[in-house]
């Protein structure tokens, strides 16, 4: 449970970095919320984690032939779709365009992998 909470915090920091790095990804912070703007980043990271845990395996299973044919590069499209689905579910996250979603999905995948590697130790 603590590992999951730490990963959500790391992913919230990744979303913060994405909003600064990519101009097409924006998170509208709720200053009046319980945790302020940082709580909004935590909420978006938690929502992304739930979407990735529930819908992610289904998308990866259904797109397995495309993943094999592209030698794994189609996973970038799957990650972009998961980011887009998170943006569709949240009124605080907006992603402008497919290219921005691909780059954001790539960054989130790398940060998630690094967090998994660090938190396992």
mmCIF file of N, CA and C in Angstrom:
data_model
loop_
_atom_site.group_PDB
_atom_site.id
_atom_site.type_symbol
_atom_site.label_atom_id
_atom_site.label_comp_id
_atom_site.label_asym_id
_atom_site.label_seq_id
_atom_site.Cartn_x
_atom_site.Cartn_y
_atom_site.Cartn_z
ATOM 1 N N UNK A 1 0.821 -1.188 0.000
ATOM 2 C CA UNK A 1 0.000 0.000 0.000
ATOM 3 C C UNK A 1 0.870 1.259 0.000
ATOM 4 N N UNK A 2 1.932 1.242 0.791
ATOM 5 C CA UNK A 2 2.832 2.390 0.844
ATOM 6 C C UNK A 2 3.563 2.548 -0.493
ATOM 7 N N UNK A 3 3.901 1.427 -1.112
ATOM 8 C CA UNK A 3 4.573 1.461 -2.414
ATOM 9 C C UNK A 3 3.673 2.121 -3.451
ATOM 10 N N UNK A 4 2.388 1.779 -3.437
ATOM 11 C CA UNK A 4 1.434 2.381 -4.366
ATOM 12 C C UNK A 4 1.309 3.880 -4.116
ATOM 13 N N UNK A 5 1.231 4.278 -2.861
ATOM 14 C CA UNK A 5 1.112 5.698 -2.526
ATOM 15 C C UNK A 5 2.352 6.471 -2.968
ATOM 16 N N UNK A 6 3.530 5.872 -2.774
ATOM 17 C CA UNK A 6 4.758 6.523 -3.214
ATOM 18 C C UNK A 6 4.813 6.641 -4.728
ATOM 19 N N UNK A 7 4.335 5.618 -5.429
ATOM 20 C CA UNK A 7 4.323 5.684 -6.883
ATOM 21 C C UNK A 7 3.355 6.750 -7.373
ATOM 22 N N UNK A 8 2.225 6.917 -6.709
ATOM 23 C CA UNK A 8 1.287 7.975 -7.080
ATOM 24 C C UNK A 8 1.933 9.347 -6.874
ATOM 25 N N UNK A 9 2.684 9.505 -5.812
ATOM 26 C CA UNK A 9 3.373 10.777 -5.572
ATOM 27 C C UNK A 9 4.422 11.029 -6.654
ATOM 28 N N UNK A 10 5.172 9.999 -7.018
ATOM 29 C CA UNK A 10 6.171 10.135 -8.082
ATOM 30 C C UNK A 10 5.495 10.481 -9.405
ATOM 31 N N UNK A 11 4.372 9.847 -9.684
ATOM 32 C CA UNK A 11 3.661 10.137 -10.925
ATOM 33 C C UNK A 11 3.055 11.547 -10.892
ATOM 34 N N UNK A 12 2.653 12.025 -9.722
ATOM 35 C CA UNK A 12 2.169 13.402 -9.605
ATOM 36 C C UNK A 12 3.296 14.384 -9.925
ATOM 37 N N UNK A 13 4.500 14.070 -9.467
ATOM 38 C CA UNK A 13 5.653 14.901 -9.814
ATOM 39 C C UNK A 13 5.946 14.833 -11.309
ATOM 40 N N UNK A 14 5.739 13.659 -11.898
ATOM 41 C CA UNK A 14 5.929 13.519 -13.347
ATOM 42 C C UNK A 14 4.900 14.358 -14.102
ATOM 43 N N UNK A 15 3.657 14.366 -13.638
ATOM 44 C CA UNK A 15 2.637 15.207 -14.274
ATOM 45 C C UNK A 15 2.988 16.681 -14.123
ATOM 46 N N UNK A 16 3.523 17.062 -12.981
ATOM 47 C CA UNK A 16 3.954 18.448 -12.796
ATOM 48 C C UNK A 16 5.056 18.793 -13.795
ATOM 49 N N UNK A 17 6.015 17.879 -13.953
ATOM 50 C CA UNK A 17 7.078 18.097 -14.925
ATOM 51 C C UNK A 17 6.547 18.159 -16.348
ATOM 52 N N UNK A 18 5.563 17.325 -16.662
ATOM 53 C CA UNK A 18 4.976 17.340 -17.999
ATOM 54 C C UNK A 18 4.294 18.668 -18.301
ATOM 55 N N UNK A 19 3.628 19.242 -17.315
ATOM 56 C CA UNK A 19 2.960 20.517 -17.556
ATOM 57 C C UNK A 19 3.974 21.624 -17.803
ATOM 58 N N UNK A 20 5.156 21.487 -17.257
ATOM 59 C CA UNK A 20 6.206 22.476 -17.484
ATOM 60 C C UNK A 20 6.967 22.194 -18.778
ATOM 61 N N UNK A 21 7.101 20.930 -19.146
ATOM 62 C CA UNK A 21 7.902 20.519 -20.307
ATOM 63 C C UNK A 21 7.121 20.627 -21.614
ATOM 64 N N UNK A 22 5.895 20.142 -21.617
ATOM 65 C CA UNK A 22 5.075 20.119 -22.833
ATOM 66 C C UNK A 22 3.965 21.156 -22.724
ATOM 67 N N UNK A 23 3.913 22.112 -23.648
ATOM 68 C CA UNK A 23 2.862 23.132 -23.547
ATOM 69 C C UNK A 23 1.464 22.602 -23.864
ATOM 70 N N UNK A 24 1.351 21.414 -24.455
ATOM 71 C CA UNK A 24 0.047 20.868 -24.808
ATOM 72 C C UNK A 24 -0.635 20.111 -23.688
ATOM 73 N N UNK A 25 0.052 19.884 -22.577
ATOM 74 C CA UNK A 25 -0.543 19.192 -21.434
ATOM 75 C C UNK A 25 -0.717 20.209 -20.311
ATOM 76 N N UNK A 26 -1.957 20.363 -19.878
ATOM 77 C CA UNK A 26 -2.258 21.340 -18.839
ATOM 78 C C UNK A 26 -3.102 20.703 -17.750
ATOM 79 N N UNK A 27 -2.787 21.069 -16.529
ATOM 80 C CA UNK A 27 -3.598 20.657 -15.388
ATOM 81 C C UNK A 27 -4.052 21.922 -14.684
ATOM 82 N N UNK A 28 -5.360 22.064 -14.582
ATOM 83 C CA UNK A 28 -5.935 23.220 -13.903
ATOM 84 C C UNK A 28 -6.028 22.907 -12.422
ATOM 85 N N UNK A 29 -5.171 23.529 -11.629
ATOM 86 C CA UNK A 29 -5.132 23.270 -10.196
ATOM 87 C C UNK A 29 -6.335 23.849 -9.476
ATOM 88 N N UNK A 30 -6.790 23.138 -8.470
ATOM 89 C CA UNK A 30 -7.895 23.595 -7.637
ATOM 90 C C UNK A 30 -7.313 24.196 -6.367
ATOM 91 N N UNK A 31 -7.223 25.511 -6.339
ATOM 92 C CA UNK A 31 -6.624 26.184 -5.190
ATOM 93 C C UNK A 31 -7.498 26.104 -3.947
ATOM 94 N N UNK A 32 -8.781 25.866 -4.132
ATOM 95 C CA UNK A 32 -9.703 25.806 -2.997
ATOM 96 C C UNK A 32 -9.876 24.394 -2.459
ATOM 97 N N UNK A 33 -9.185 23.418 -3.035
ATOM 98 C CA UNK A 33 -9.300 22.038 -2.599
ATOM 99 C C UNK A 33 -8.600 21.794 -1.276
ATOM 100 N N UNK A 34 -8.737 20.579 -0.785
ATOM 101 C CA UNK A 34 -8.170 20.235 0.519
ATOM 102 C C UNK A 34 -6.645 20.338 0.522
ATOM 103 N N UNK A 35 -6.004 19.908 -0.540
ATOM 104 C CA UNK A 35 -4.546 19.960 -0.622
ATOM 105 C C UNK A 35 -4.051 21.018 -1.596
ATOM 106 N N UNK A 36 -4.932 21.829 -2.092
ATOM 107 C CA UNK A 36 -4.551 22.894 -3.007
ATOM 108 C C UNK A 36 -4.213 22.348 -4.384
ATOM 109 N N UNK A 37 -3.308 23.033 -5.058
ATOM 110 C CA UNK A 37 -2.922 22.652 -6.413
ATOM 111 C C UNK A 37 -2.205 21.304 -6.414
ATOM 112 N N UNK A 38 -1.412 21.029 -5.387
ATOM 113 C CA UNK A 38 -0.711 19.738 -5.329
ATOM 114 C C UNK A 38 -1.696 18.582 -5.204
ATOM 115 N N UNK A 39 -2.826 18.810 -4.562
ATOM 116 C CA UNK A 39 -3.859 17.784 -4.476
ATOM 117 C C UNK A 39 -4.446 17.460 -5.837
ATOM 118 N N UNK A 40 -4.525 18.451 -6.715
ATOM 119 C CA UNK A 40 -5.008 18.208 -8.069
ATOM 120 C C UNK A 40 -4.045 17.308 -8.827
ATOM 121 N N UNK A 41 -2.749 17.553 -8.686
ATOM 122 C CA UNK A 41 -1.755 16.696 -9.333
ATOM 123 C C UNK A 41 -1.813 15.271 -8.777
ATOM 124 N N UNK A 42 -2.017 15.155 -7.474
ATOM 125 C CA UNK A 42 -2.160 13.830 -6.876
ATOM 126 C C UNK A 42 -3.416 13.125 -7.387
ATOM 127 N N UNK A 43 -4.515 13.870 -7.541
ATOM 128 C CA UNK A 43 -5.749 13.286 -8.042
ATOM 129 C C UNK A 43 -5.582 12.790 -9.476
ATOM 130 N N UNK A 44 -4.951 13.591 -10.323
ATOM 131 C CA UNK A 44 -4.745 13.191 -11.716
ATOM 132 C C UNK A 44 -3.828 11.969 -11.778
ATOM 133 N N UNK A 45 -2.793 11.933 -10.948
ATOM 134 C CA UNK A 45 -1.893 10.779 -10.921
ATOM 135 C C UNK A 45 -2.621 9.529 -10.435
ATOM 136 N N UNK A 46 -3.483 9.674 -9.442
ATOM 137 C CA UNK A 46 -4.257 8.534 -8.954
ATOM 138 C C UNK A 46 -5.238 8.050 -10.016
ATOM 139 N N UNK A 47 -5.880 8.958 -10.699
ATOM 140 C CA UNK A 47 -6.805 8.589 -11.767
ATOM 141 C C UNK A 47 -6.062 7.884 -12.902
ATOM 142 N N UNK A 48 -4.865 8.376 -13.254
ATOM 143 C CA UNK A 48 -4.059 7.728 -14.291
ATOM 144 C C UNK A 48 -3.645 6.328 -13.852
ATOM 145 N N UNK A 49 -3.307 6.169 -12.576
ATOM 146 C CA UNK A 49 -2.917 4.844 -12.079
ATOM 147 C C UNK A 49 -4.089 3.869 -12.160
ATOM 148 N N UNK A 50 -5.288 4.316 -11.825
ATOM 149 C CA UNK A 50 -6.460 3.447 -11.895
ATOM 150 C C UNK A 50 -6.788 3.092 -13.347
ATOM 151 N N UNK A 51 -6.737 4.073 -14.236
ATOM 152 C CA UNK A 51 -6.989 3.807 -15.657
ATOM 153 C C UNK A 51 -5.943 2.848 -16.200
ATOM 154 N N UNK A 52 -4.685 3.056 -15.833
ATOM 155 C CA UNK A 52 -3.603 2.187 -16.291
ATOM 156 C C UNK A 52 -3.755 0.770 -15.743
ATOM 157 N N UNK A 53 -4.261 0.637 -14.525
ATOM 158 C CA UNK A 53 -4.412 -0.690 -13.930
ATOM 159 C C UNK A 53 -5.645 -1.423 -14.445
ATOM 160 N N UNK A 54 -6.698 -0.702 -14.781
ATOM 161 C CA UNK A 54 -7.939 -1.347 -15.202
ATOM 162 C C UNK A 54 -8.009 -1.496 -16.716
ATOM 163 N N UNK A 55 -7.820 -0.412 -17.441
ATOM 164 C CA UNK A 55 -7.984 -0.428 -18.888
ATOM 165 C C UNK A 55 -6.690 -0.834 -19.594
ATOM 166 N N UNK A 56 -5.541 -0.532 -18.987
ATOM 167 C CA UNK A 56 -4.254 -0.814 -19.609
ATOM 168 C C UNK A 56 -4.054 -2.257 -20.040
ATOM 169 N N UNK A 57 -4.274 -3.222 -19.168
ATOM 170 C CA UNK A 57 -4.088 -4.616 -19.594
ATOM 171 C C UNK A 57 -5.040 -5.040 -20.712
ATOM 172 N N UNK A 58 -6.245 -4.508 -20.710
ATOM 173 C CA UNK A 58 -7.194 -4.846 -21.774
ATOM 174 C C UNK A 58 -6.704 -4.298 -23.113
ATOM 175 N N UNK A 59 -6.260 -3.036 -23.114
ATOM 176 C CA UNK A 59 -5.743 -2.452 -24.347
ATOM 177 C C UNK A 59 -4.493 -3.169 -24.832
ATOM 178 N N UNK A 60 -3.610 -3.518 -23.899
ATOM 179 C CA UNK A 60 -2.386 -4.220 -24.302
ATOM 180 C C UNK A 60 -2.693 -5.604 -24.858
ATOM 181 N N UNK A 61 -3.683 -6.274 -24.292
ATOM 182 C CA UNK A 61 -4.064 -7.590 -24.790
ATOM 183 C C UNK A 61 -4.686 -7.494 -26.190
ATOM 184 N N UNK A 62 -5.588 -6.539 -26.359
ATOM 185 C CA UNK A 62 -6.253 -6.398 -27.649
ATOM 186 C C UNK A 62 -5.307 -5.920 -28.751
ATOM 187 N N UNK A 63 -4.290 -5.167 -28.376
ATOM 188 C CA UNK A 63 -3.359 -4.651 -29.380
ATOM 189 C C UNK A 63 -2.081 -5.476 -29.470
ATOM 190 N N UNK A 64 -2.089 -6.672 -28.914
ATOM 191 C CA UNK A 64 -0.892 -7.509 -28.907
ATOM 192 C C UNK A 64 -0.326 -7.776 -30.309
ATOM 193 N N UNK A 65 -1.151 -8.075 -31.321
ATOM 194 C CA UNK A 65 -0.580 -8.271 -32.658
ATOM 195 C C UNK A 65 0.133 -7.019 -33.195
ATOM 196 N N UNK A 66 -0.440 -5.857 -32.964
ATOM 197 C CA UNK A 66 0.198 -4.615 -33.411
ATOM 198 C C UNK A 66 1.487 -4.349 -32.640
ATOM 199 N N UNK A 67 1.497 -4.710 -31.372
ATOM 200 C CA UNK A 67 2.713 -4.543 -30.570
ATOM 201 C C UNK A 67 3.813 -5.450 -31.107
ATOM 202 N N UNK A 68 3.456 -6.683 -31.435
ATOM 203 C CA UNK A 68 4.448 -7.604 -31.997
ATOM 204 C C UNK A 68 4.965 -7.131 -33.352
ATOM 205 N N UNK A 69 4.066 -6.698 -34.214
ATOM 206 C CA UNK A 69 4.478 -6.257 -35.547
ATOM 207 C C UNK A 69 5.342 -5.001 -35.517
ATOM 208 N N UNK A 70 5.107 -4.152 -34.557
ATOM 209 C CA UNK A 70 5.888 -2.916 -34.463
ATOM 210 C C UNK A 70 7.078 -3.041 -33.511
ATOM 211 N N UNK A 71 7.320 -4.253 -33.027
ATOM 212 C CA UNK A 71 8.421 -4.518 -32.086
ATOM 213 C C UNK A 71 8.315 -3.673 -30.817
ATOM 214 N N UNK A 72 7.093 -3.473 -30.367
ATOM 215 C CA UNK A 72 6.853 -2.793 -29.107
ATOM 216 C C UNK A 72 6.569 -1.310 -29.223
ATOM 217 N N UNK A 73 6.750 -0.726 -30.400
ATOM 218 C CA UNK A 73 6.532 0.708 -30.536
ATOM 219 C C UNK A 73 5.061 1.092 -30.414
ATOM 220 N N UNK A 74 4.171 0.153 -30.665
ATOM 221 C CA UNK A 74 2.740 0.442 -30.540
ATOM 222 C C UNK A 74 2.354 0.697 -29.083
ATOM 223 N N UNK A 75 3.203 0.299 -28.147
ATOM 224 C CA UNK A 75 2.929 0.595 -26.737
ATOM 225 C C UNK A 75 2.903 2.099 -26.476
ATOM 226 N N UNK A 76 3.611 2.872 -27.309
ATOM 227 C CA UNK A 76 3.535 4.335 -27.187
ATOM 228 C C UNK A 76 2.119 4.820 -27.493
ATOM 229 N N UNK A 77 1.490 4.203 -28.482
ATOM 230 C CA UNK A 77 0.113 4.569 -28.821
ATOM 231 C C UNK A 77 -0.835 4.156 -27.692
ATOM 232 N N UNK A 78 -0.586 2.997 -27.089
ATOM 233 C CA UNK A 78 -1.427 2.541 -25.969
ATOM 234 C C UNK A 78 -1.286 3.497 -24.792
ATOM 235 N N UNK A 79 -0.051 3.913 -24.483
ATOM 236 C CA UNK A 79 0.154 4.858 -23.382
ATOM 237 C C UNK A 79 -0.494 6.206 -23.689
ATOM 238 N N UNK A 80 -0.433 6.631 -24.948
ATOM 239 C CA UNK A 80 -1.094 7.879 -25.334
ATOM 240 C C UNK A 80 -2.609 7.753 -25.176
ATOM 241 N N UNK A 81 -3.152 6.590 -25.525
ATOM 242 C CA UNK A 81 -4.593 6.372 -25.363
ATOM 243 C C UNK A 81 -4.981 6.392 -23.883
ATOM 244 N N UNK A 82 -4.163 5.816 -23.036
ATOM 245 C CA UNK A 82 -4.452 5.831 -21.594
ATOM 246 C C UNK A 82 -4.392 7.248 -21.046
ATOM 247 N N UNK A 83 -3.442 8.044 -21.523
ATOM 248 C CA UNK A 83 -3.360 9.437 -21.095
ATOM 249 C C UNK A 83 -4.570 10.220 -21.598
ATOM 250 N N UNK A 84 -4.977 9.958 -22.834
ATOM 251 C CA UNK A 84 -6.162 10.617 -23.372
ATOM 252 C C UNK A 84 -7.430 10.225 -22.639
ATOM 253 N N UNK A 85 -7.532 8.953 -22.264
ATOM 254 C CA UNK A 85 -8.692 8.495 -21.499
ATOM 255 C C UNK A 85 -8.723 9.152 -20.124
ATOM 256 N N UNK A 86 -7.564 9.312 -19.513
ATOM 257 C CA UNK A 86 -7.496 10.004 -18.223
ATOM 258 C C UNK A 86 -7.937 11.452 -18.375
ATOM 259 N N UNK A 87 -7.521 12.088 -19.467
ATOM 260 C CA UNK A 87 -7.933 13.475 -19.712
ATOM 261 C C UNK A 87 -9.433 13.562 -19.964
ATOM 262 N N UNK A 88 -9.995 12.531 -20.602
ATOM 263 C CA UNK A 88 -11.436 12.530 -20.851
ATOM 264 C C UNK A 88 -12.227 12.340 -19.554
ATOM 265 N N UNK A 89 -11.677 11.600 -18.622
ATOM 266 C CA UNK A 89 -12.372 11.343 -17.356
ATOM 267 C C UNK A 89 -12.237 12.489 -16.359
ATOM 268 N N UNK A 90 -11.196 13.289 -16.515
ATOM 269 C CA UNK A 90 -10.941 14.367 -15.569
ATOM 270 C C UNK A 90 -11.220 15.715 -16.226
ATOM 271 N N UNK A 91 -11.832 16.600 -15.488
ATOM 272 C CA UNK A 91 -12.040 17.948 -16.019
ATOM 273 C C UNK A 91 -10.846 18.852 -15.718
ATOM 274 N N UNK A 92 -9.862 18.354 -15.008
ATOM 275 C CA UNK A 92 -8.682 19.142 -14.655
ATOM 276 C C UNK A 92 -7.509 18.944 -15.614
ATOM 277 N N UNK A 93 -7.483 17.828 -16.336
ATOM 278 C CA UNK A 93 -6.379 17.504 -17.243
ATOM 279 C C UNK A 93 -6.833 17.708 -18.675
ATOM 280 N N UNK A 94 -5.991 18.386 -19.457
ATOM 281 C CA UNK A 94 -6.280 18.532 -20.883
ATOM 282 C C UNK A 94 -5.016 18.213 -21.669
ATOM 283 N N UNK A 95 -5.194 17.451 -22.740
ATOM 284 C CA UNK A 95 -4.098 17.061 -23.623
ATOM 285 C C UNK A 95 -4.474 17.537 -25.019
ATOM 286 N N UNK A 96 -3.614 18.366 -25.618
ATOM 287 C CA UNK A 96 -3.872 18.932 -26.935
ATOM 288 C C UNK A 96 -3.113 18.156 -27.995
ATOM 289 N N UNK A 97 -3.790 17.269 -28.672
ATOM 290 C CA UNK A 97 -3.195 16.601 -29.813
ATOM 291 C C UNK A 97 -2.608 15.234 -29.509
ATOM 292 N N UNK A 98 -2.518 14.451 -30.593
ATOM 293 C CA UNK A 98 -2.022 13.084 -30.480
ATOM 294 C C UNK A 98 -0.513 13.043 -30.247
ATOM 295 N N UNK A 99 0.236 13.954 -30.876
ATOM 296 C CA UNK A 99 1.689 13.991 -30.686
ATOM 297 C C UNK A 99 2.068 14.326 -29.258
ATOM 298 N N UNK A 100 1.341 15.243 -28.670
ATOM 299 C CA UNK A 100 1.574 15.592 -27.267
ATOM 300 C C UNK A 100 1.252 14.412 -26.364
ATOM 301 N N UNK A 101 0.187 13.682 -26.691
ATOM 302 C CA UNK A 101 -0.174 12.508 -25.899
ATOM 303 C C UNK A 101 0.895 11.423 -26.022
ATOM 304 N N UNK A 102 1.473 11.258 -27.217
ATOM 305 C CA UNK A 102 2.545 10.272 -27.402
ATOM 306 C C UNK A 102 3.754 10.638 -26.540
ATOM 307 N N UNK A 103 4.187 11.901 -26.597
ATOM 308 C CA UNK A 103 5.340 12.329 -25.798
ATOM 309 C C UNK A 103 5.049 12.244 -24.299
ATOM 310 N N UNK A 104 3.844 12.647 -23.907
ATOM 311 C CA UNK A 104 3.475 12.551 -22.494
ATOM 312 C C UNK A 104 3.399 11.118 -22.026
ATOM 313 N N UNK A 105 2.846 10.225 -22.857
ATOM 314 C CA UNK A 105 2.801 8.808 -22.515
ATOM 315 C C UNK A 105 4.185 8.199 -22.403
ATOM 316 N N UNK A 106 5.099 8.642 -23.275
ATOM 317 C CA UNK A 106 6.479 8.149 -23.206
ATOM 318 C C UNK A 106 7.140 8.568 -21.900
ATOM 319 N N UNK A 107 6.998 9.829 -21.550
ATOM 320 C CA UNK A 107 7.598 10.324 -20.304
ATOM 321 C C UNK A 107 6.989 9.614 -19.098
ATOM 322 N N UNK A 108 5.669 9.450 -19.091
ATOM 323 C CA UNK A 108 5.023 8.777 -17.961
ATOM 324 C C UNK A 108 5.428 7.311 -17.874
ATOM 325 N N UNK A 109 5.619 6.652 -19.010
ATOM 326 C CA UNK A 109 6.059 5.254 -18.997
ATOM 327 C C UNK A 109 7.469 5.129 -18.442
ATOM 328 N N UNK A 110 8.353 6.028 -18.834
ATOM 329 C CA UNK A 110 9.735 5.976 -18.348
ATOM 330 C C UNK A 110 9.789 6.292 -16.851
ATOM 331 N N UNK A 111 9.043 7.294 -16.419
ATOM 332 C CA UNK A 111 9.027 7.644 -14.988
ATOM 333 C C UNK A 111 8.394 6.518 -14.172
ATOM 334 N N UNK A 112 7.322 5.917 -14.683
ATOM 335 C CA UNK A 112 6.701 4.787 -13.980
ATOM 336 C C UNK A 112 7.632 3.595 -13.869
ATOM 337 N N UNK A 113 8.364 3.316 -14.950
ATOM 338 C CA UNK A 113 9.332 2.221 -14.905
ATOM 339 C C UNK A 113 10.433 2.515 -13.887
ATOM 340 N N UNK A 114 10.963 3.745 -13.908
ATOM 341 C CA UNK A 114 12.012 4.115 -12.958
ATOM 342 C C UNK A 114 11.506 4.051 -11.519
ATOM 343 N N UNK A 115 10.266 4.471 -11.302
ATOM 344 C CA UNK A 115 9.689 4.405 -9.951
ATOM 345 C C UNK A 115 9.540 2.965 -9.507
ATOM 346 N N UNK A 116 9.117 2.079 -10.413
ATOM 347 C CA UNK A 116 9.011 0.657 -10.071
ATOM 348 C C UNK A 116 10.382 0.085 -9.706
ATOM 349 N N UNK A 117 11.408 0.459 -10.456
ATOM 350 C CA UNK A 117 12.746 -0.055 -10.185
ATOM 351 C C UNK A 117 13.280 0.461 -8.840
ATOM 352 N N UNK A 118 13.042 1.714 -8.541
ATOM 353 C CA UNK A 118 13.533 2.281 -7.278
ATOM 354 C C UNK A 118 12.745 1.800 -6.067
ATOM 355 N N UNK A 119 11.444 1.639 -6.234
ATOM 356 C CA UNK A 119 10.608 1.251 -5.095
ATOM 357 C C UNK A 119 10.693 -0.246 -4.789
ATOM 358 N N UNK A 120 11.173 -1.031 -5.730
ATOM 359 C CA UNK A 120 11.347 -2.467 -5.468
ATOM 360 C C UNK A 120 12.534 -2.729 -4.554
ATOM 361 N N UNK A 121 13.416 -1.785 -4.460
ATOM 362 C CA UNK A 121 14.654 -1.990 -3.678
ATOM 363 C C UNK A 121 14.531 -1.488 -2.313
#
